[in-house]
C-alpha positions as CSV (number, residue, x, y, z in Angstrom):
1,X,256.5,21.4,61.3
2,X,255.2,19.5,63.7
3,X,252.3,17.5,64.0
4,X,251.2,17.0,67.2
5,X,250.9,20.0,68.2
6,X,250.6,21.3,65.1
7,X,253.7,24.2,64.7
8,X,257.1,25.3,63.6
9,X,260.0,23.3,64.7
10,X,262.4,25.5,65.6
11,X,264.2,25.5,61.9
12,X,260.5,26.2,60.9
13,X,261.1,29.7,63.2
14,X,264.3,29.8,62.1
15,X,262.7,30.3,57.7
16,X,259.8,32.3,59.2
17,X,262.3,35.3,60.8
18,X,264.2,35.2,57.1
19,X,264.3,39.0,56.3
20,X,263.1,37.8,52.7
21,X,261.7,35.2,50.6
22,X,265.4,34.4,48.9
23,X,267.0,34.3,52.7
24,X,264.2,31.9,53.6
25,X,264.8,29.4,50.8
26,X,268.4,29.3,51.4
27,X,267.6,28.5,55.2
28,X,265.2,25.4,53.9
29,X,267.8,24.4,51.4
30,X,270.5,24.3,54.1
31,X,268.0,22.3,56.8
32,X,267.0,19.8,54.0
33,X,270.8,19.3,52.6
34,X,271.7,19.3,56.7
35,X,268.9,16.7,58.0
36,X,267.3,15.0,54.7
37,X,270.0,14.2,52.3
38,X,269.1,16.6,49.9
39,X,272.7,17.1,48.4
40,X,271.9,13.9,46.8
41,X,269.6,16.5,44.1
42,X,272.7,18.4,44.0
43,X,274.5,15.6,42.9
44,X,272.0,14.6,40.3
45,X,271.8,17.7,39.0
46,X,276.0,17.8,38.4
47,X,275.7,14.2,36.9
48,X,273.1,14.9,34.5
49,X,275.0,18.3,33.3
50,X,278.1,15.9,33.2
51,X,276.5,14.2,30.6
52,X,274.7,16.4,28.8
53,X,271.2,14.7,29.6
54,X,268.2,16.5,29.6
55,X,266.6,16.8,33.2
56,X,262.9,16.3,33.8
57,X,260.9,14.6,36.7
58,X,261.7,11.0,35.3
59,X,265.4,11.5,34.2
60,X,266.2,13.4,37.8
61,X,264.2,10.3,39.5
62,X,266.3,7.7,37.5
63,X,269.4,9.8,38.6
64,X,268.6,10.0,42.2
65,X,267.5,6.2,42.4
66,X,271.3,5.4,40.7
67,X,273.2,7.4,43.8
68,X,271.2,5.2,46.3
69,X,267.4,7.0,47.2
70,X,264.6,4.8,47.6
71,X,261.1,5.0,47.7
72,X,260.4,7.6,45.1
73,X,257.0,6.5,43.4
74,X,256.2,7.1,40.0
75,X,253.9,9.9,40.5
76,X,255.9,11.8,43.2
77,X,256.9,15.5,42.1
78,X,259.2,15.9,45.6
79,X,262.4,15.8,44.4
80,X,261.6,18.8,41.2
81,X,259.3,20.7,44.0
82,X,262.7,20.8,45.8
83,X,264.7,21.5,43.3
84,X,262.4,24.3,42.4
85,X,263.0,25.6,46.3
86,X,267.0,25.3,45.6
87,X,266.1,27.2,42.5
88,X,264.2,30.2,44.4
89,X,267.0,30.2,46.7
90,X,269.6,31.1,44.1
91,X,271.4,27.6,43.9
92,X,270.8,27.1,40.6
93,X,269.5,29.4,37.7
94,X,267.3,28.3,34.7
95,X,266.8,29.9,31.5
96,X,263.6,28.4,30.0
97,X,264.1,24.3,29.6
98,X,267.5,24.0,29.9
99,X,268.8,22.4,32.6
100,X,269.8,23.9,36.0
101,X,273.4,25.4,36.4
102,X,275.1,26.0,39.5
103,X,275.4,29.3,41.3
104,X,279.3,28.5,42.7
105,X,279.0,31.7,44.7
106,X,275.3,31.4,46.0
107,X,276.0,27.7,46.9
108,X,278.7,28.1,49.1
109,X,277.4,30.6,50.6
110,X,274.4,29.1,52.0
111,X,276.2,25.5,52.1
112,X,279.1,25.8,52.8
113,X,280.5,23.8,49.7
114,X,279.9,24.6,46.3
115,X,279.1,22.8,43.4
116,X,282.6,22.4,41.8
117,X,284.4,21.7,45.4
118,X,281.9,18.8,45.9
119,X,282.3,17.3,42.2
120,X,286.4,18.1,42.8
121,X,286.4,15.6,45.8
122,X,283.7,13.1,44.2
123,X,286.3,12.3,41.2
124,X,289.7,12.2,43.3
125,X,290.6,8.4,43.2
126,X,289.4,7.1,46.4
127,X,292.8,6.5,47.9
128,X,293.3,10.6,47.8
129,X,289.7,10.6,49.2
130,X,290.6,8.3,52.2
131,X,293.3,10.3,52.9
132,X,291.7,13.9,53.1
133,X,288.8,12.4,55.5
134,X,291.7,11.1,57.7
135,X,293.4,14.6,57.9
136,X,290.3,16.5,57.6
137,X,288.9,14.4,60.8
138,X,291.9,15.1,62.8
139,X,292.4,18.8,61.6
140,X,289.3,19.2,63.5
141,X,291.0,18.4,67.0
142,X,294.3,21.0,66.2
143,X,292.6,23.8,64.4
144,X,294.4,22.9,61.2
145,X,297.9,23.4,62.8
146,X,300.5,21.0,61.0
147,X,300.2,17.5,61.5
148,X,302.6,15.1,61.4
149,X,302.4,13.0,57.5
150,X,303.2,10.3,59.3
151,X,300.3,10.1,61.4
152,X,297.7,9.8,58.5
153,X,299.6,7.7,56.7
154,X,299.5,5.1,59.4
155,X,295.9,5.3,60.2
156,X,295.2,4.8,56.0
157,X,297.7,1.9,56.2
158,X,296.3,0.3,58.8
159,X,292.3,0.5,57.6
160,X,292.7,0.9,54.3
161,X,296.5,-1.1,53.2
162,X,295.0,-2.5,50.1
163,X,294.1,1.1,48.7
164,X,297.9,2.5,48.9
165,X,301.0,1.5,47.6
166,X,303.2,2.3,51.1
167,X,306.5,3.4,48.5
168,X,304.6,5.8,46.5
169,X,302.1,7.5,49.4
170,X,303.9,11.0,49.1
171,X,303.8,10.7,44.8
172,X,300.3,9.2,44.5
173,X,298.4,10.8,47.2
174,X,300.6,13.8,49.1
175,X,301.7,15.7,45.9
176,X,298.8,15.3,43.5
177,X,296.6,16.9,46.7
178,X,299.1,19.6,47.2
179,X,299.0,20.1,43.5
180,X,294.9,20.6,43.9
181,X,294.8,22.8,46.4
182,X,293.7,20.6,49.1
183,X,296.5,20.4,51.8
184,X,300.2,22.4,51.7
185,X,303.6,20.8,52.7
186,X,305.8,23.3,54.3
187,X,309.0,23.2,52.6
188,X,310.7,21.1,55.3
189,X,308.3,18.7,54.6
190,X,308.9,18.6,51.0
191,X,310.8,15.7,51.0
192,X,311.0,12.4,53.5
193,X,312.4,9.0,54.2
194,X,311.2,5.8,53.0
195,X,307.6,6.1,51.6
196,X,307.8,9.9,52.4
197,X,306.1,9.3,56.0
198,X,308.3,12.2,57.2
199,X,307.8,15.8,57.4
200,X,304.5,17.6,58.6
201,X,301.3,18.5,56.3
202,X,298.9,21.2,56.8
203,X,295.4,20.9,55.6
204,X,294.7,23.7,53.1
205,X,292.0,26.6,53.6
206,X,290.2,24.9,51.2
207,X,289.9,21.8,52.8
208,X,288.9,23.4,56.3
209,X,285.9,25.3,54.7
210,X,284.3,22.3,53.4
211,X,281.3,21.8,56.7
212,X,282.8,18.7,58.0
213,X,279.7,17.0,57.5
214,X,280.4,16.7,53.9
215,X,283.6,14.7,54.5
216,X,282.4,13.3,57.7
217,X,278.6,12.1,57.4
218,X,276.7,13.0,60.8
219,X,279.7,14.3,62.9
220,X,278.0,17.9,63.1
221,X,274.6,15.9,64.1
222,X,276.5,14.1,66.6
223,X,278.9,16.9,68.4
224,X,277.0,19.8,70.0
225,X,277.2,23.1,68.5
226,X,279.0,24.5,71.6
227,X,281.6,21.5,71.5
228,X,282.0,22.1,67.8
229,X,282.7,25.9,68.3
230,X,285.6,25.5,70.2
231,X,287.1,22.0,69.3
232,X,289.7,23.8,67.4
233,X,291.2,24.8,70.9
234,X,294.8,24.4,71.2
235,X,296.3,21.1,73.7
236,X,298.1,23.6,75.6
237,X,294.4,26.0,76.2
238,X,292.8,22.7,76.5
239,X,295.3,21.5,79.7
240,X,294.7,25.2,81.2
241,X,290.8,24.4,81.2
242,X,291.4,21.0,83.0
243,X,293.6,23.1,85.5
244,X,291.6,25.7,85.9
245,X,289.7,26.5,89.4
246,X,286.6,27.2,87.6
247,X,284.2,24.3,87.4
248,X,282.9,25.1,84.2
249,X,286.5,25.7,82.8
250,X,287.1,22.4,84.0
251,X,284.3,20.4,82.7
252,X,284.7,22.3,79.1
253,X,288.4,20.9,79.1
254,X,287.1,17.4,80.0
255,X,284.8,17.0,77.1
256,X,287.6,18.5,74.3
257,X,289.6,16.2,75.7
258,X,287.1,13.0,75.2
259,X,286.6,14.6,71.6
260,X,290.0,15.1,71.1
261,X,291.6,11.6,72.0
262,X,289.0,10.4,69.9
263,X,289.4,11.7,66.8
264,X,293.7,11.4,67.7
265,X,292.9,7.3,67.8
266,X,291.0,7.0,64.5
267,X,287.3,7.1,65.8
268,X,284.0,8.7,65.0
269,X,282.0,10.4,68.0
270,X,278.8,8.6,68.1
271,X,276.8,9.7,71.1
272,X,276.7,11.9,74.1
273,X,275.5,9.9,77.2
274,X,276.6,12.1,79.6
275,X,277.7,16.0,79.4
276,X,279.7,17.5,81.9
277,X,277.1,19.9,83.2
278,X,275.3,17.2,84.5
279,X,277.8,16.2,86.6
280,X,278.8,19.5,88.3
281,X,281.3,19.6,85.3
282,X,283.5,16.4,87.1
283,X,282.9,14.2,84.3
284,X,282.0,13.1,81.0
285,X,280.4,10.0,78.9
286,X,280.2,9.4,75.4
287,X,279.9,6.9,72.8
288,X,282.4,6.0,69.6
289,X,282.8,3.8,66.9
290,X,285.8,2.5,64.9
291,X,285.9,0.5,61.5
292,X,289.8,-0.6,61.9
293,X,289.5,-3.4,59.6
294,X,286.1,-4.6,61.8
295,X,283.4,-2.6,63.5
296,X,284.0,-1.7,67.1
297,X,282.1,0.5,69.9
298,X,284.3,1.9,72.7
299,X,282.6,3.7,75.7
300,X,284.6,6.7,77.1
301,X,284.4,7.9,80.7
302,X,286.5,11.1,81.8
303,X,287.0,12.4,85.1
304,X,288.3,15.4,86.2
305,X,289.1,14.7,89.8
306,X,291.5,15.0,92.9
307,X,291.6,11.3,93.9
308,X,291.9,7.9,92.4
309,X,289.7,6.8,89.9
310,X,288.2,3.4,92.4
311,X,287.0,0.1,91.7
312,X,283.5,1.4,91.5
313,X,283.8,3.8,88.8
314,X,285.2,0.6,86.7
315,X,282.5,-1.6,88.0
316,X,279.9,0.9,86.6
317,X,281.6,1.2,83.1
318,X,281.2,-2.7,82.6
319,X,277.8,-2.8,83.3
320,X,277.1,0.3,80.8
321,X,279.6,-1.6,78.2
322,X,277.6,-4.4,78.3
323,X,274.0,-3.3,78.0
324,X,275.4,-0.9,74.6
325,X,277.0,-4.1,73.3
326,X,280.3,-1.9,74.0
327,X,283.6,-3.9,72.9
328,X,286.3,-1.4,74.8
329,X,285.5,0.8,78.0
330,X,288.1,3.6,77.7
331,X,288.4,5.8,81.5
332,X,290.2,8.6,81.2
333,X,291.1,10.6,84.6
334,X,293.2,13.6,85.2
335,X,294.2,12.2,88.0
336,X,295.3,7.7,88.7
337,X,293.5,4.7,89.2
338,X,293.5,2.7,92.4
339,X,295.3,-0.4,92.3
340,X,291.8,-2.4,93.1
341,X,290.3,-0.5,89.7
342,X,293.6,-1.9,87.6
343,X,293.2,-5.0,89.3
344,X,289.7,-5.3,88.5
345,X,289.7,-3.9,84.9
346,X,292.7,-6.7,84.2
347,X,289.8,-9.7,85.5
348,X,286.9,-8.7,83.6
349,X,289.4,-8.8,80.6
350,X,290.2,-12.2,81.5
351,X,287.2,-13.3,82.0
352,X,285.1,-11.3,79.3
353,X,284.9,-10.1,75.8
354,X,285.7,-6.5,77.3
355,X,288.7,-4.8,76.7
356,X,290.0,-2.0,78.8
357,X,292.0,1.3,77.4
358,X,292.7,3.2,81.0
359,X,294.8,6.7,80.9
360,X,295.8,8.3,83.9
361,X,296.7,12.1,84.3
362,X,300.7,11.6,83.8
363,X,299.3,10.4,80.0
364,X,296.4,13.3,79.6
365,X,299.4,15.8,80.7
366,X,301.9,14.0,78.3
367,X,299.6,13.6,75.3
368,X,298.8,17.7,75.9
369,X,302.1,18.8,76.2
370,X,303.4,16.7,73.2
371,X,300.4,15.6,70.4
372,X,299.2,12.9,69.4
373,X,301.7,10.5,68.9
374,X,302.0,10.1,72.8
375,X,298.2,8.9,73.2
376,X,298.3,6.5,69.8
377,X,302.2,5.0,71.3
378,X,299.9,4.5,75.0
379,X,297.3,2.8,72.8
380,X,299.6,0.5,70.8
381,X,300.9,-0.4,74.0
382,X,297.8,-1.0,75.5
383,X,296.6,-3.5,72.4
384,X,299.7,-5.3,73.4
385,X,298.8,-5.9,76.9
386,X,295.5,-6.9,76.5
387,X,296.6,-9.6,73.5
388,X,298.8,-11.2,75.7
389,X,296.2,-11.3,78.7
390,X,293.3,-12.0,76.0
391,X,295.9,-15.6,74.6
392,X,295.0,-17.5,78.2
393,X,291.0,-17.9,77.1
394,X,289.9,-20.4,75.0
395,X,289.7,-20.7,71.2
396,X,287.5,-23.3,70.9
397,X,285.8,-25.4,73.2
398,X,287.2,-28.4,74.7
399,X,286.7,-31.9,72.9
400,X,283.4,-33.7,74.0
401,X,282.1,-30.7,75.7
């Protein structure tokens, strides 16, 4: 509810139009798990079963303040009072005192995940963990289609080198997953070169019914529902979009695209600053974040438009980059970029922190006709670019200055 005005928010309406009182629980469980953490009593619950503990306000308190919530005083009842609502809504079942057990069925029903798929991801060793939110994350842009091994593997090597041994990826991580249930390896793929990198992979149906969210904190928050819906979109329907006559068709295609590419590179979708409708569907903004070995925040512009991307569609990115404490402005354009916007783009590198990731229509077309490993090859090539431009600033200031 709200306050001010006092009324239903609209996942208040959403409980009140429940056709009964079980139905309506289930919605609150789902908005409280959703927006409020509340998987975390979930969790507590499966930890305190683990162990054969008995559950009461304190010992569910203790358990919740272990897994990282704060703020619980010592006379709060909130986190039984919502277990008691998870209880009503079929979650869970009770027989007397004993503690709560899991309704598998009822849970992933209303969640999405049940009980045993969350504690069966929880306790794989965290290398096997890394890996499946890597492949889950860019599942999301192909629909679960196959995906090259190789792709994954580089992007956990290159964040994460200390938690794999390179020689034994396809033994340690691959097989022991395929074993569980949680991706498939087509039989052409049972078997690779050096380190097993070859072959394609194919996330499992078990992997792609997990809500994303639990793999992928805040990425359902973050990507509108409508996006969401359709992100599974093959490259090929996403290039007829982007070439279609329609506006809308085209401005749809521009923001799958941005989403796309980003979760291709390795990045989380962080904000929407600019939808395509508001631009009579010619272009997009948005916001993402990387953690390749350090933090960074790239801003992406895409345009879908006849003529050359110019110098004052750059000029506008840097000032944007700079007020969001941006450290890449990516422009992407179905179309080029005038030689006065590459010009440009290459002296504010020079002479700024700024980095700049431009890809012109031959690389959207190329990248759409043939997967990902055209756009990450364009970015590899890019980093190189920029390093060598970045080596003529200073390191350190000159002596006596």
């Amino acid at each position: 509810m709200t306050r001010t005005p006092l009324a239903l928010t609209e996942a208040g309406k959403a409980i009140l139009a429940a056709p009964d009182s079980v139905e309506a629980a289930r919605r609150l469980a789902r908005h409280v798990v959703d927006t409020r953490n509340g998987m975390a009593i979930i969790d507590a619950v499966r930890s305190l079963n683990l162990r054969g503990d008995r559950l009461s306000k304190d010992s569910l308190k203790r358990e919740l303040e272990v897994i990282g919530i704060e703020g619980l005083s010592n006379a709060t009842t909130d986190h039984t009072t919502l277990l008691n609502w998870m209880i009503e809504a079929g979650l869970f079942s009770r027989e007397g005192l004993s503690n709560p057990q899991p309704n598998e069925e009822v849970m992933k029903t209303a969640l999405g995940i049940s009980a045993s798929e969350r504690s069966s991801f929880a306790e794989l060793p965290l290398g096997q963990q890394i890996f499946l939110q890597v492949l889950r994350r860019v599942a999301e842009a192909n629909g679960g289609a196959e995906i090259p091994a190789k792709q994954i593997i580089d992007e956990c090597l290159r964040d994460h080198r200390a938690r794999f041994d390179e020689d034994q990826i396809r033994a340690k991580v691959i097989k022991p997953l395929a074993d569980a249930g949680w991706l498939e390896v087509p039989v052409s793929g049972a078997s690779g070169g050096r380190g097993g990198k070859s072959g394609p992979i194919v996330p499992s149906a078990k992997l792609m019914s997990i809500p994303i969210e639990s793999v992928l904190p805040d990425f359902d928050q973050i990507v509108p529902a409508d996006l969401r819906a359709k992100i599974d979109l093959p490259r090929a329907e996403v290039r007829r979009l982007l070439e279609s006559k329609q506006t809308y068709d085209r401005g749809l295609g521009l923001e799958l695209l941005a989403l796309k590419m980003i979760l291709d590179i390795g990045l989380e979708p962080r904000a929407f600053r600019l939808r395509s409708r508001d631009t009579a569907y010619a272009e997009v903004d948005l916001t993402a974040e990387g953690k390749n070995l350090l933090f960074s925040r790239w801003n992406f512009q895409c345009k879908c438009v006849s003529g050359k991307v110019s110098l004052g569609d750059v000029a506008k990115e840097v000032g944007l980059a700079i007020y969001s404490k941006a450290h890449v402005v990516a422009v992407v354009t179905t179309s080029d970029f005038s030689s006065e916007a590459i010009s440009y783009a290459r002296e504010v590198s020079n002479a700024t922190h700024l980095q700049f990731l431009l890809i012109n229509g031959a690389v959207v077309r190329s990248y759409l006709d043939k997967g990902a490993a055209v756009l990450l090859d364009h970015v590899a090539a890019n980093a190189a670019s920029v390093m060598a431009q970045k080596r003529s600033q200073p390191i350190a200031p000159e002596e006596g200055s």
